[in-house]
Coordinates of C-alpha atoms and ligand atoms in Angstrom, one line a residue:
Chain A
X182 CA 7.9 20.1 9.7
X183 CA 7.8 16.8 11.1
X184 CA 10.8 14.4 9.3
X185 CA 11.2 11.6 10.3
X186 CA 15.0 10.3 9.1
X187 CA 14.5 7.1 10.0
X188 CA 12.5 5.0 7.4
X189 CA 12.0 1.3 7.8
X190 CA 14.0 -0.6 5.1
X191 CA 11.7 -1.1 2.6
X192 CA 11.2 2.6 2.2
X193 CA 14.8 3.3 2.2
X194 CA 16.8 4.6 -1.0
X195 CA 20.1 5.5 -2.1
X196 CA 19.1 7.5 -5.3
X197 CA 18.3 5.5 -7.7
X198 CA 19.3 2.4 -5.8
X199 CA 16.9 0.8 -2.9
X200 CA 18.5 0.8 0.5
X201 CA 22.0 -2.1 0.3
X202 CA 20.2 -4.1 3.9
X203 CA 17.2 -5.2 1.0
X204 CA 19.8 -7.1 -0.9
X205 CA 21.1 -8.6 2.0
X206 CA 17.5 -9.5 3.6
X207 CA 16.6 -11.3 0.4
X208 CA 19.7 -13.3 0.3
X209 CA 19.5 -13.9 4.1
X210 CA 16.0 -13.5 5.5
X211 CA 13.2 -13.7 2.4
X212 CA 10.7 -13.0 4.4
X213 CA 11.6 -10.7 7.9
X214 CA 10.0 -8.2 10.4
X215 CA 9.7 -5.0 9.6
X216 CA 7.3 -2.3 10.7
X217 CA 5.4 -0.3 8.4
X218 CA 4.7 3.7 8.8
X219 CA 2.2 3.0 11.0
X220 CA 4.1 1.4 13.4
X221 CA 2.3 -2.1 12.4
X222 CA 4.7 -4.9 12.7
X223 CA 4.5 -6.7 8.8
X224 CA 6.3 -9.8 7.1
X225 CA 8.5 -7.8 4.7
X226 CA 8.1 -10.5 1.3
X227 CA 11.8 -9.7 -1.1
X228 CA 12.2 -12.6 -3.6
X229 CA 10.7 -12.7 -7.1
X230 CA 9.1 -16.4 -6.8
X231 CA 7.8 -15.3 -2.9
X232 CA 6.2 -12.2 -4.4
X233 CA 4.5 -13.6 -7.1
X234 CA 3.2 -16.1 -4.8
X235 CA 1.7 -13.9 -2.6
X236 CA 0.1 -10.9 -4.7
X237 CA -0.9 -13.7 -6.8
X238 CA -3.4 -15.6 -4.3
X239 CA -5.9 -13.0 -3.0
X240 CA -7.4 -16.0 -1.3
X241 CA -5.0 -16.5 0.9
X242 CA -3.6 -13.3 1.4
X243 CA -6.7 -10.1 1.1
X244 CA -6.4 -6.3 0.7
X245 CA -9.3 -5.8 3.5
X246 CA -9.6 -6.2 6.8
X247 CA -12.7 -5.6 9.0
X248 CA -14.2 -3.6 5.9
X249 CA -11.1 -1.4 6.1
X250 CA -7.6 -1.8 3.9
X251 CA -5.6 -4.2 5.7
X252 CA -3.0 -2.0 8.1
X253 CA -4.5 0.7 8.0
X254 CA -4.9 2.1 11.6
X255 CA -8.6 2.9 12.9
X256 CA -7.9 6.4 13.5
X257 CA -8.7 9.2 15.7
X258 CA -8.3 12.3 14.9
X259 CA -7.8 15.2 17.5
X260 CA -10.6 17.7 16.6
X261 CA -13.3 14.9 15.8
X262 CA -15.2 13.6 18.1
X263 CA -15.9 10.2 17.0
X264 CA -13.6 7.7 15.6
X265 CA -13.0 8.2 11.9
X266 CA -13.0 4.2 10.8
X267 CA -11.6 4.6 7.8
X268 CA -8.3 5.7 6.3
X269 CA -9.9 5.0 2.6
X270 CA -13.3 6.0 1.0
X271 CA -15.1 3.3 -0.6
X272 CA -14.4 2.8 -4.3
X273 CA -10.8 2.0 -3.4
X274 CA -10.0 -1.1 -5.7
X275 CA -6.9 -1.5 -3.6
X276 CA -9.1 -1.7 -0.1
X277 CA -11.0 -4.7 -1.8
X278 CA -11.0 -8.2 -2.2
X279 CA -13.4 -10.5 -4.5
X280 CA -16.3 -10.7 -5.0
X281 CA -16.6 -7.0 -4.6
X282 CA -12.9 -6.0 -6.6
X283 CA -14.1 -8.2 -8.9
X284 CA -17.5 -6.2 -9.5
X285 CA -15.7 -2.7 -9.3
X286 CA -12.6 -3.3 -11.0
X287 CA -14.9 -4.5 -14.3
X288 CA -16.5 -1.4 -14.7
X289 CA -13.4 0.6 -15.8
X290 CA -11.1 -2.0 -17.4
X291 CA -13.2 -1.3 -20.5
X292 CA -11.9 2.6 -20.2
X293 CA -7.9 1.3 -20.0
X294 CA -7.7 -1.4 -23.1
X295 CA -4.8 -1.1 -25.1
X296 CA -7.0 -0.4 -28.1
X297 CA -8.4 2.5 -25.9
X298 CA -4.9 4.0 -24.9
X299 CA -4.2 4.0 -28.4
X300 CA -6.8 6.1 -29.3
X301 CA -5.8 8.4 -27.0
X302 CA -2.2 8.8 -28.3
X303 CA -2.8 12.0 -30.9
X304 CA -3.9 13.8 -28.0
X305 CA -1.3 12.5 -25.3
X306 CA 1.5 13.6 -28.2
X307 CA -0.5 17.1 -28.6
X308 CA -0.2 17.9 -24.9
X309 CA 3.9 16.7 -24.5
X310 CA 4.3 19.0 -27.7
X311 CA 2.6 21.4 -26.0
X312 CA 4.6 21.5 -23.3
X313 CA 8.1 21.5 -25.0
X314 CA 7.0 24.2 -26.5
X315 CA 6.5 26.6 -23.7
X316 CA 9.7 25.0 -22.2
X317 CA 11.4 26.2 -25.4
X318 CA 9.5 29.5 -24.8
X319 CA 10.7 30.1 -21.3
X320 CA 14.1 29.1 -22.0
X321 CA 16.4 27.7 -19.8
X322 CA 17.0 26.0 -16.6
X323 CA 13.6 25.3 -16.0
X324 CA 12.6 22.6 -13.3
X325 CA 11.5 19.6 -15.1
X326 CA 9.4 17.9 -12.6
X327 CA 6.9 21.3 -12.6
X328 CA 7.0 21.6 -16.6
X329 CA 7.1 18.0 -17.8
X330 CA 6.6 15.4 -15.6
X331 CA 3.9 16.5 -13.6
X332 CA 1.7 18.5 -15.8
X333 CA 1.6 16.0 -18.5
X334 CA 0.3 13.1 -16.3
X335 CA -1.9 15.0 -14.3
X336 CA -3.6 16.6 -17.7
X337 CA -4.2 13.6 -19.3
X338 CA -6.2 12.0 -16.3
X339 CA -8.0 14.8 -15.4
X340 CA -9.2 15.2 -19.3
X341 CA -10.0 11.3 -19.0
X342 CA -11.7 11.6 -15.8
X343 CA -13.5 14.6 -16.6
X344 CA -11.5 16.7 -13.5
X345 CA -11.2 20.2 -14.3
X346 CA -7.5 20.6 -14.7
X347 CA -7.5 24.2 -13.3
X348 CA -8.1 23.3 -10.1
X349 CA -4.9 21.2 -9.9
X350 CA -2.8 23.2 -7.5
X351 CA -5.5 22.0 -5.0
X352 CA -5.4 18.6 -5.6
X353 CA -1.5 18.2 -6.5
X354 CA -1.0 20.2 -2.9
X355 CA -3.5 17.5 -1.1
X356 CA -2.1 14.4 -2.8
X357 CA 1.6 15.2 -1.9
X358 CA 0.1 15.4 1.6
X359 CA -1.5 12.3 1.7
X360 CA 1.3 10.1 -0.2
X361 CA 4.3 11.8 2.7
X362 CA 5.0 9.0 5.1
X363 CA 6.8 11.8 7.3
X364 CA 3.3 14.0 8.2
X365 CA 1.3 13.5 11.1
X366 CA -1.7 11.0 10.0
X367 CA -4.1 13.9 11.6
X368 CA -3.1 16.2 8.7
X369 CA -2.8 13.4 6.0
X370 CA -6.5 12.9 7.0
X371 CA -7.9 16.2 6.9
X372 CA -6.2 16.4 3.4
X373 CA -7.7 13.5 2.1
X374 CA -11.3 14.3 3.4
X375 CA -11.0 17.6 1.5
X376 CA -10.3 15.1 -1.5
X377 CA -13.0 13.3 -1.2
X378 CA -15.5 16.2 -0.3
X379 CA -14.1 17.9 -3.8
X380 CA -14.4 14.7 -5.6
X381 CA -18.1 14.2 -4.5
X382 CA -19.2 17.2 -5.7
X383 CA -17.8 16.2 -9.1
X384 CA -20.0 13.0 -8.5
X385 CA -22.9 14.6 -7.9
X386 CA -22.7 17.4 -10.6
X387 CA -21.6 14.2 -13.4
X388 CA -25.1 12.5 -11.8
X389 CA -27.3 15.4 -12.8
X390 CA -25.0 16.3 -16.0
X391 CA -23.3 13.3 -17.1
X392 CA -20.0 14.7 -19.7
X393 CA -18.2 12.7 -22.4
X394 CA -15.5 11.7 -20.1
X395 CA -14.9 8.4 -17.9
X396 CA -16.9 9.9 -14.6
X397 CA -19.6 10.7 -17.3
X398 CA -19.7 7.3 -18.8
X399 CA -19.6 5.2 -15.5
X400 CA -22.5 7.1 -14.6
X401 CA -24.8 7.0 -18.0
X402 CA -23.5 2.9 -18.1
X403 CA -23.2 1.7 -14.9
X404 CA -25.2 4.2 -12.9
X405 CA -27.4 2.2 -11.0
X406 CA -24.5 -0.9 -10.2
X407 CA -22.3 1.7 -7.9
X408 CA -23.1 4.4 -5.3
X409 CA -22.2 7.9 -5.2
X410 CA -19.4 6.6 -2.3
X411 CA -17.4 4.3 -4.3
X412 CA -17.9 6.2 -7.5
X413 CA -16.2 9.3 -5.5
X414 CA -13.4 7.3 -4.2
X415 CA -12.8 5.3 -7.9
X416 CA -12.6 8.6 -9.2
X417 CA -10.2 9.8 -6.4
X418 CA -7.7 6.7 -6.3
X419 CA -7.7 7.2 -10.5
X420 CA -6.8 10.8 -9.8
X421 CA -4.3 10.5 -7.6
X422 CA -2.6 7.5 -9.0
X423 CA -2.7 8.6 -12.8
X424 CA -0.3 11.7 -11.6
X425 CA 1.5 10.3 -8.6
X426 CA 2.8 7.6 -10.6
X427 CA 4.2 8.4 -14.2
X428 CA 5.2 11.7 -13.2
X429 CA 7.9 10.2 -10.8
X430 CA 8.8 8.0 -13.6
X431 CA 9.0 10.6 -15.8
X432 CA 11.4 12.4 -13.7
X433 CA 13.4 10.0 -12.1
X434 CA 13.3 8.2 -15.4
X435 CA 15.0 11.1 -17.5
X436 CA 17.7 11.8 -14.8
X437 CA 18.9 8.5 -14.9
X438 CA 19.1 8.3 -18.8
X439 CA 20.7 11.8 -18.6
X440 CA 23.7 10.2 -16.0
X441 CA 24.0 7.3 -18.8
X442 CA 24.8 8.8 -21.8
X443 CA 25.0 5.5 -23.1
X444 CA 21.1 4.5 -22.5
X445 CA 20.5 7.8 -23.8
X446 CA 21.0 7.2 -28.2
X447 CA 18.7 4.0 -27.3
X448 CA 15.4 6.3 -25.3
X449 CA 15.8 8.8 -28.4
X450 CA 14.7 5.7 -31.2
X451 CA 11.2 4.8 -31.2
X452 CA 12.2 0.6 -32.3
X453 CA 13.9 0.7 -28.9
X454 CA 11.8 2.8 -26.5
X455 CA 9.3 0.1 -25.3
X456 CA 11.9 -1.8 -24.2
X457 CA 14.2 1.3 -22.6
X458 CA 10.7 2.0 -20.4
X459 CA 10.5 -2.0 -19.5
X460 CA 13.7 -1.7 -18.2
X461 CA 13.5 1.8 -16.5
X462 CA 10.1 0.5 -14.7
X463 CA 11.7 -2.3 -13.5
X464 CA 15.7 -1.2 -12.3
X465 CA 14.0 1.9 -10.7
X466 CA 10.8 0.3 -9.0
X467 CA 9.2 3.3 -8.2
X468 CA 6.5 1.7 -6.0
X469 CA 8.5 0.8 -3.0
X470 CA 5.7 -2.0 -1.6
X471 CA 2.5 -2.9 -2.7
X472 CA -0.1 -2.0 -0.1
X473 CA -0.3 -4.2 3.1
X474 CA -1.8 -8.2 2.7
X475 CA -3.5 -9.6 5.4
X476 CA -3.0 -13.3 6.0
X477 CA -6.2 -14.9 5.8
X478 CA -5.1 -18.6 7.2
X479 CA -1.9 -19.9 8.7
X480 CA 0.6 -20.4 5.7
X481 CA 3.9 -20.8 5.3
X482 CA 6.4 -18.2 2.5
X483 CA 9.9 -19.7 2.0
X484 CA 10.0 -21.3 5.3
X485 CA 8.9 -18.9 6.9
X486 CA 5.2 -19.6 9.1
X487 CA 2.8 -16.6 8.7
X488 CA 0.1 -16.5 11.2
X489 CA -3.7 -15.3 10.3
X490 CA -3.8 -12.1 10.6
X491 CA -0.7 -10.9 10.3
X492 CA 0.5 -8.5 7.7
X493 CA 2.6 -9.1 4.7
X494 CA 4.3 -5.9 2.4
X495 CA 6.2 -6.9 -0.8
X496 CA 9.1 -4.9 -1.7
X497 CA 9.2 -5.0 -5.5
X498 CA 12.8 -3.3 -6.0
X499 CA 13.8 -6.3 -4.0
X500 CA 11.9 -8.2 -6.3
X501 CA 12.7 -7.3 -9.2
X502 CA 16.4 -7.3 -8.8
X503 CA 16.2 -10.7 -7.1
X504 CA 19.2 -12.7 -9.3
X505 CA 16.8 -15.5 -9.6
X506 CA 15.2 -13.1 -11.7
X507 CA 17.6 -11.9 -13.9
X508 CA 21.2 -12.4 -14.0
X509 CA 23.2 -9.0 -13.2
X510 CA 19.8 -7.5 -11.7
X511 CA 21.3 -4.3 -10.6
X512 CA 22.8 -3.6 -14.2
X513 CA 20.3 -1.2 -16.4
X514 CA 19.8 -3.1 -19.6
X515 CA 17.3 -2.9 -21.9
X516 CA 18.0 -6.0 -23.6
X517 CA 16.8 -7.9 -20.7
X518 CA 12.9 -9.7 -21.6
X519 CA 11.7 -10.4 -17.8
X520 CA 8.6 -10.2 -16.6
X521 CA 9.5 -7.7 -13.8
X522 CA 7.0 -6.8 -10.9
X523 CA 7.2 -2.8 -11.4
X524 CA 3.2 -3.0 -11.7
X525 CA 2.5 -5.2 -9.0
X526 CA 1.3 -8.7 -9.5
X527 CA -2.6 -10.7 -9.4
X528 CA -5.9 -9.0 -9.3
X529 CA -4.5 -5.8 -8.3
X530 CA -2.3 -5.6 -10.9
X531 CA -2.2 -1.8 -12.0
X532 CA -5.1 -0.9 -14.0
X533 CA -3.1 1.8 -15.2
X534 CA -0.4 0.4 -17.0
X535 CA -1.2 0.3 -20.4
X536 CA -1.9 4.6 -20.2
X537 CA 1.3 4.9 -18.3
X538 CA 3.1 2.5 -20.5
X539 CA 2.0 5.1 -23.4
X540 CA 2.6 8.3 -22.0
X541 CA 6.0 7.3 -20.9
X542 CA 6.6 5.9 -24.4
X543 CA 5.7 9.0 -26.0
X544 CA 7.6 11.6 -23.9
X545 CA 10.6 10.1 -22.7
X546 CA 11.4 10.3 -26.7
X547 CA 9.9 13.3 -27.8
X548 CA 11.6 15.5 -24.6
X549 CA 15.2 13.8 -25.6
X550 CA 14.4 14.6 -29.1
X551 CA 13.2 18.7 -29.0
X552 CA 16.3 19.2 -26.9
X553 CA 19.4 16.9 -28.0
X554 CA 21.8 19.1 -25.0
X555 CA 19.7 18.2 -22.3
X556 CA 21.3 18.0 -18.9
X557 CA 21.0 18.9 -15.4
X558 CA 21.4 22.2 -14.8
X559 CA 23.2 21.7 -11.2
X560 CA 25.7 18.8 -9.3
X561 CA 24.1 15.8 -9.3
X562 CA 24.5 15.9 -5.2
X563 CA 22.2 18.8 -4.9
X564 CA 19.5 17.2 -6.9
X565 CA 16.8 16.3 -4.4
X566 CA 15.4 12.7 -4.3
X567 CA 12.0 11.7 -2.4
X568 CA 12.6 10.6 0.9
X569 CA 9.3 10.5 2.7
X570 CA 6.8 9.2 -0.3
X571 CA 4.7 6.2 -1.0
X572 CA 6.1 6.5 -4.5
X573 CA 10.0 7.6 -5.3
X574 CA 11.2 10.4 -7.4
X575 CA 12.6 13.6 -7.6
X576 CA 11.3 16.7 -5.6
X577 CA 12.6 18.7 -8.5
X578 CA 15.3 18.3 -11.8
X579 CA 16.4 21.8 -12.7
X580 CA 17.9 21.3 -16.8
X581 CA 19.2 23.4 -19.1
X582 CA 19.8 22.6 -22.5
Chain B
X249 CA 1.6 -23.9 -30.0
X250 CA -1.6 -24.3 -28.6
X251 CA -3.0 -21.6 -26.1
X252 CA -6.1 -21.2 -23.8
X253 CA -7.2 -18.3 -22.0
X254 CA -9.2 -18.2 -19.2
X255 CA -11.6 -15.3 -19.3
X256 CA -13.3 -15.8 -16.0
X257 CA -9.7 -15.1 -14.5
X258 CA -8.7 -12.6 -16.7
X259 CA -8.6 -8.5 -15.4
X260 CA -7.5 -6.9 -18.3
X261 CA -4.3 -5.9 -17.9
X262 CA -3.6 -6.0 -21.8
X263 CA 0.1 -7.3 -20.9
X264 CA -0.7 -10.0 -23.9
X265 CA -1.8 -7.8 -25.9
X266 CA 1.0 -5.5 -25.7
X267 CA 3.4 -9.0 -25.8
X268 CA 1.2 -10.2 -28.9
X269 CA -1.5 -8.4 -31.0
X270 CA -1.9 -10.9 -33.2
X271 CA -2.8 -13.6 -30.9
X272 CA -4.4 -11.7 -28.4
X273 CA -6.5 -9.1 -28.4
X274 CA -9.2 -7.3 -25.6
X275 CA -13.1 -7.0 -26.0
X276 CA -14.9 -3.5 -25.0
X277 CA -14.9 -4.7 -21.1
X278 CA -10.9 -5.3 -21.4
X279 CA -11.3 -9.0 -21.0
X280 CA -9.1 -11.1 -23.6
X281 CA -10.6 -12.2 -27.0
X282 CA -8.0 -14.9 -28.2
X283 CA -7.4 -14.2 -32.6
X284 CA -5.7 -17.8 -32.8
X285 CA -5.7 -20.9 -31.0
X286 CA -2.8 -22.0 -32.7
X287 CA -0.1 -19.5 -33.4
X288 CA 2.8 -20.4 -35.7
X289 CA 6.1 -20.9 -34.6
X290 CA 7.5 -17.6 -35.0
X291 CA 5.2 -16.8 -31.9
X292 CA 6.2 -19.0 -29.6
X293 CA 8.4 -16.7 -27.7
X294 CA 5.8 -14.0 -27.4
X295 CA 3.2 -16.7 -26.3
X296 CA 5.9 -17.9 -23.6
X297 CA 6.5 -14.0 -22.6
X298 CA 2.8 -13.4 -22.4
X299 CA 1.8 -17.2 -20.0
X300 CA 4.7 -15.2 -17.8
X301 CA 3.5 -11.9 -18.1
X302 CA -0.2 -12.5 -17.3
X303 CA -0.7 -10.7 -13.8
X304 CA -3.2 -13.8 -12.9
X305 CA -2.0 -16.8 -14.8
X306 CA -5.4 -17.0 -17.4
X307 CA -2.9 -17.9 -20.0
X308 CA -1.7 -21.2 -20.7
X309 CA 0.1 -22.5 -23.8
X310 CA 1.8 -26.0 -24.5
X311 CA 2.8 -28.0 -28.3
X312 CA -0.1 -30.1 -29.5
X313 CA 0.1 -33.6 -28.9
X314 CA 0.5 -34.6 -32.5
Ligands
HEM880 C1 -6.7 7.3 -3.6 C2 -5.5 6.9 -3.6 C3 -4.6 6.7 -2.4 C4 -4.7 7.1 -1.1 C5 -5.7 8.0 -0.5 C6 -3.6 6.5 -0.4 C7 -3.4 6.8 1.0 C8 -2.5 6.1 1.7 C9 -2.4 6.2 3.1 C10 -3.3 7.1 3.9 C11 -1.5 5.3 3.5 C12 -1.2 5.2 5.0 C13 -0.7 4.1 5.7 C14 0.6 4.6 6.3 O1 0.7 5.7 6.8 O2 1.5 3.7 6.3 C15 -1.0 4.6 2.4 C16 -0.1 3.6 2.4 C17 0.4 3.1 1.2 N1 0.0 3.3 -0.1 FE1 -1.4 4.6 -0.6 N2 -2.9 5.8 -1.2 C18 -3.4 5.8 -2.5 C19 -3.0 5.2 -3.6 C20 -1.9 4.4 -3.7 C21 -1.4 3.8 -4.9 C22 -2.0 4.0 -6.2 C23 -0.4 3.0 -4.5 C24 0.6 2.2 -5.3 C25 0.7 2.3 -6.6 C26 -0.2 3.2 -3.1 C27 0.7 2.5 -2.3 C28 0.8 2.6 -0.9 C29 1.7 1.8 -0.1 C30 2.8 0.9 -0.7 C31 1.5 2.1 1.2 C32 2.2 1.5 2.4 C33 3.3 2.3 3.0 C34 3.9 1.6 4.2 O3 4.8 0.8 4.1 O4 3.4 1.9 5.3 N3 -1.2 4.0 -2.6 N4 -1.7 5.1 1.3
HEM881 C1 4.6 4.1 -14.1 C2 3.5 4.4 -13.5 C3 2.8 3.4 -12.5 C4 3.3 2.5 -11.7 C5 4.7 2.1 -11.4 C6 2.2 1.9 -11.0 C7 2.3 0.8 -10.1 C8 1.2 0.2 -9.5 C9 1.3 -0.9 -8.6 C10 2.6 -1.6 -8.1 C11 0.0 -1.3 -8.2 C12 -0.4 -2.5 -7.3 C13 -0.5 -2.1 -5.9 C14 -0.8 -3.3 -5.0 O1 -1.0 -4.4 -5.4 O2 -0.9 -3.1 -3.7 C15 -0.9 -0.4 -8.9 C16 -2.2 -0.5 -8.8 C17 -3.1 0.5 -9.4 N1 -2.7 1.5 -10.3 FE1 -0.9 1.9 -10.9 N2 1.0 2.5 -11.4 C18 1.3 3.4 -12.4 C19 0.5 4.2 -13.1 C20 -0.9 4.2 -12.9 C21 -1.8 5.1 -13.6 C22 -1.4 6.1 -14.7 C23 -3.0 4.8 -13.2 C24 -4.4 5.4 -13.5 C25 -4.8 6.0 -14.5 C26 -2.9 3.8 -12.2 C27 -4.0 3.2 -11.5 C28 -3.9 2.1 -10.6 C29 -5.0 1.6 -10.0 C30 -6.5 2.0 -10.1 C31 -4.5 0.5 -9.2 C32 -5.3 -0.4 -8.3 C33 -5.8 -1.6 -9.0 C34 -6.6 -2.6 -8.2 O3 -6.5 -2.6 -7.0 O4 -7.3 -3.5 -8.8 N3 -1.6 3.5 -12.1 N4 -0.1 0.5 -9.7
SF4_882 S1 -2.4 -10.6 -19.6 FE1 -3.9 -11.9 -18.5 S2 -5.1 -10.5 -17.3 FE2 -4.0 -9.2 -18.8 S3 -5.4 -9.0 -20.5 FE3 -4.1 -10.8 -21.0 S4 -5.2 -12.5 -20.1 FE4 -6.2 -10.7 -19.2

C-alpha cells in the first residue's frame, strides 16, 4: 500500500480536531498556498465571511473547467491508450456550473423536500430498529461502523435510488477507493469506471423497466430532458454521497458523544437532538474542503489578489470555527444557533441535507437509547481515525455495552 | 416582519423550512412556497435564522415601514 503521511493542511486531523497550522493560517494568512492531492497549487479560503463569499458567487468562482471539474488532472492512465479526459462522468452536479447545474440540479430537488424526507421517516426508523436488533442478537463488542453507521445510510439510498442493496460490498469496496487520497489515481480510476459501467446498466434496465424508486421516476418524468450519461453519473454521485457522508457522521458523531458523557443525556432527548446534530455537523466538519473553484476573473479575497484561473479550496472546519463566527468555536455546544458551513454554501449547497439531517436525527437517539452502557470497547488511542479520505471518520468503533 | 423570497434563486435546500414551517414551506419541485408575508413577532428570530441560513441568499426580511 501506497500511504502517503504527508497530507497538505487542509486535509490534516488530530481526531476530532483539524490540524492546529488551520487556526493559525486563518488568523495569519486567510487565504494561503497550498497544494491539493493532485499536486495542483490552490488558494486555501479559512474564514467564515471569505467562504461564504466565495461558494456563494458561482459567477465568479465555477465548479468546471474546460468541460471537466475544476482541478481535476486530465489523466492518463497506464494501460489505456488514449487520454482519459475526465476524472468525473457527466451528471456530476458538483462538475457544473449554471445554466446546466441549474437544469440538473431541478430535477431531483423535488425527490429531497423536507415534506419528502418526512415521509420517509417510518421506514428510516424501521431499518435503525432493525439493526439494533441484530446488534442486540449478536451481542457484544461488535464494530459499529460495519453494523450501524454504514449499513443504515447505504440502505436507505439504495432503497431511494432503486440500487439493489445486495450488491453493496461491490460498491462500498469501489467508493472507499475512489474517496482515498493516498492510492495511485490509476487505481482510483479503474474503480470508478467499474462504478459507472455498474451504474449504467441500472440506467439502462430502469429505461426499459422504469421501478417506483427515484432512478424510476427521473426516467418516467424527465426522461427525455437528460441522457443515459448524466442520468448514470446523478445516480452515482447520489450513491456514493448518500453513504460516504452520514455514515462518517454517524460514527465519528457517536464516539465523540460517547468521550462526553455530558453531551450524552442531551443526544438521548428528542426536544434536544436537532440541535445536538447542528452542533455535531458543525464542531466535527466532516467535509474537509468543498471541491476545487476556479477563478473565473481577476478578484481580490481578504486582500488577497486571485488571478483567473487559479484554484480556490475552502476549508470549512476552519470555517466554521472561525471566532468571528461563534465565540469559543472549538467548544462543543449545542446551545449555539449559527449558521455553520458543515453543508457547504451557494448553489452547491448539499442536496442531501434534509435526508441526512433525518437519518442522523433518528439514530443518533434510538442507538443511545436501546443501549444506555454504550462505550468503546478498546483505548481510545487504538481507535483508528481516517487519514487518507475526502470525508473524515472512523475506519472502525469496536463497543460493547 | 415582512419577508420576500426569491424563487428564481432559490435551490431547495429546505434550511427555512426546517428554521420555520409555518412561514415557509416547499412546492413538489423543492422550490419555496412562502405561507405568510407577514409573520408575527414571535417569528422574528426564526425569520432572521432562516435570511442567514439560506445557502443562496433568496430570502430577505425587514419591519414594514409603518
Ligand atoms: C460521485 C461522487 C464522487 C466522486 C467520483 C468523487 C471523486 C473524486 C476524485 C477522483 C477526486 C480527486 C481529486 C484528487 O485526487 O484530489 C475528488 C476530490 C474531492 N472530492 Fe470527490 N468525489 C465524489 C463525491 C464527492 C462529494 C459528495 C464530496 C463532498 C461532499 C466530495 C469532495 C471532494 C473534495 C473536497 C475533493 C478535493 C480533495 C483535495 O483537496 O484534493 N466528493 N473526488
Ligand atoms: C452529514 C452528511 C453530509 C454532509 C456533511 C454533506 C456535505 C456536503 C457538502 C459540504 C457539499 C458541498 C460540496 C461543494 O460545494 O463542493 C455537498 C454537496 C452534495 N451532497 Fe452532501 N453531505 C452529506 C450528506 C449527503 C447525502 C445523504 C446526500 C444524498 C443523498 C448528499 C448529496 C449531495 C449532493 C448531490 C451534492 C452536490 C450538490 C450540487 O452540486 O448541487 N449529501 N454535501
Ligand atoms: S433556504 Fe433558501 S434555497 Fe433553501 S429552500 Fe429556503 S429559500 Fe430555497
Amino acid at each position: 500500500m501506497t500511504r502517503t503521511p504527508d497530507m497538505p493542511v487542509h486535509i490534516r486531523r488530530d481526531r476530532f480536531e483539524p490540524a492546529p497550522e488551520l487556526g493559525r493560517l486563518r488568523t495569519e494568512q486567510p487565504v494561503s498556498r497550498v497544494r491539493l492531492v493532485t499536486g495542483a497549487p490552490a488558494w486555501l479560503v479559512t474564514r467564515y465571511e471569505d467562504v461564504r463569499e466565495v461558494l456563494g458567487d458561482s459567477g465568479r468562482f465555477g465548479n468546471s473547467e474546460d468541460g471537466r471539474p475544476a482541478g481535476a488532472p486530465p489523466l492518463r492512465v497506464p494501460d489505456a491508450e488514449a487520454e482519459v479526459p475526465r476524472l468525473w462522468s457527466p451528471g456530476n452536479l458538483l462538475a457544473y456550473d449554471p445554466p446546466d447545474h441549474t437544469r440538473l440540479r431541478r430535477l431531483v430537488t423535488g425527490e429531497f423536500t423536507v415534506k419528502r424526507m418526512r415521509r420517509l421517516r417510518p421506514r428510516i426508523e424501521a431499518i435503525v430498529t432493525e439493526h439494533l436488533d441484530a446488534m442486540e442478537r449478536s451481542g457484544p463488542p461488535v464494530d459499529l461502523v460495519q453494523s450501524f453507521a454504514l449499513p443504515i445510510p447505504s440502505l436507505v439510498i439504495c432503497e431511494l435510488l432503486g440500487v439493489p442493496y445486495t450488491d453493496r460490498a461491490d460498491f462500498q469496496h469501489r467508493s472507499n477507493i475512489r474517496l482515498d487520497l493516498s492510492l495511485g489515481l490509476d487505481r482510483r480510476v479503474a474503480a470508478m469506471r467499474e462504478a459507472q459501467e455498474y451504474m449504467a446498466g441500472l440506467v439502462a434496465a430502469q429505461r426499459k423497466r422504469p421501478g417506483e424508486d427515484m432512478l424510476g421516476m427521473l426516467v418516467r418524468e424527465h426522461g427525455d430532458e437528460i441522457s443515459d450519461e448524466e442520468l448514470t453519473g446523478l445516480a452515482d454521485l447520489l450513491l456514493i454521497a448518500g453513504h460516504e457522508t452520514t455514515s462518517n457522521m454517524l460514527g465519528l458523531g457517536t464516539l465523540f458523544l460517547l468521550r462526553n458523557p455530558g453531551h450524552l443525556a442531551w443526544a438521548r432527548q428528542d426536544e434536544h437532538i436537532d440541535a445536538v446534530v447542528e452542533e455535531l455537523l458543525r464542531h466535527l466538519s466532516i467535509v474537509h474542503t468543498v471541491i476545487p473553484r476556479v477563478v473565473r476573473a481577476d478578484t481580490v479575497i481578504s486582500g488577497q489578489p486571485l488571478k483567473a484561473g487559479d484554484l480556490v479550496v475552502c476549508s470549512l472546519p476552519a470555517a466554521n470555527r472561525d471566532p468571528a463566527l461563534t465565540a469559543d468555536p472549538d467548544r462543543f455546544d449545542p446551545g449555539r444557533k449559527v449558521s455553520h458551513l458543515a453543508f457547504g454554501h451557494g448553489i452547491h449547497h448539499c442536496l442531501g441535507a434534509p435526508l441526512a439531517r433525518m437519518e442522523m436525527r433518528i439514530a443518533y437517539p434510538a442507538l443511545l437509547r436501546r443501549f444506555p452502557a454504550l462505550r468503546p470497547a478498546v483505548p481510545f488511542e487504538e481507535i483508528r481515525f481516517r487519514m487518507y479520505s475526502v470525508v473524515h471518520g472512523l475506519e472502525s468503533l469496536p463497543v460493547t455495552w | 416582519m415582512r419577508v420576500h423570497v426569491d424563487r428564481d434563486r432559490c435551490i431547495g435546500s429546505g434550511n427555512c423550512v426546517m428554521t420555520d414551517e409555518e412561514v415557509f414551506d416547499q412546492d413538489d419541485e423543492g422550490k419555496v412556497v412562502l405561507l405568510e408575508n407577514e409573520p408575527g413577532a414571535g417569528h422574528d428570530e426564526a425569520v432572521r435564522t432562516a435570511v442567514a441560513s439560506c445557502p443562496v441568499q433568496a430570502i430577505s426580511a425587514a419591519r414594514p415601514a409603518r
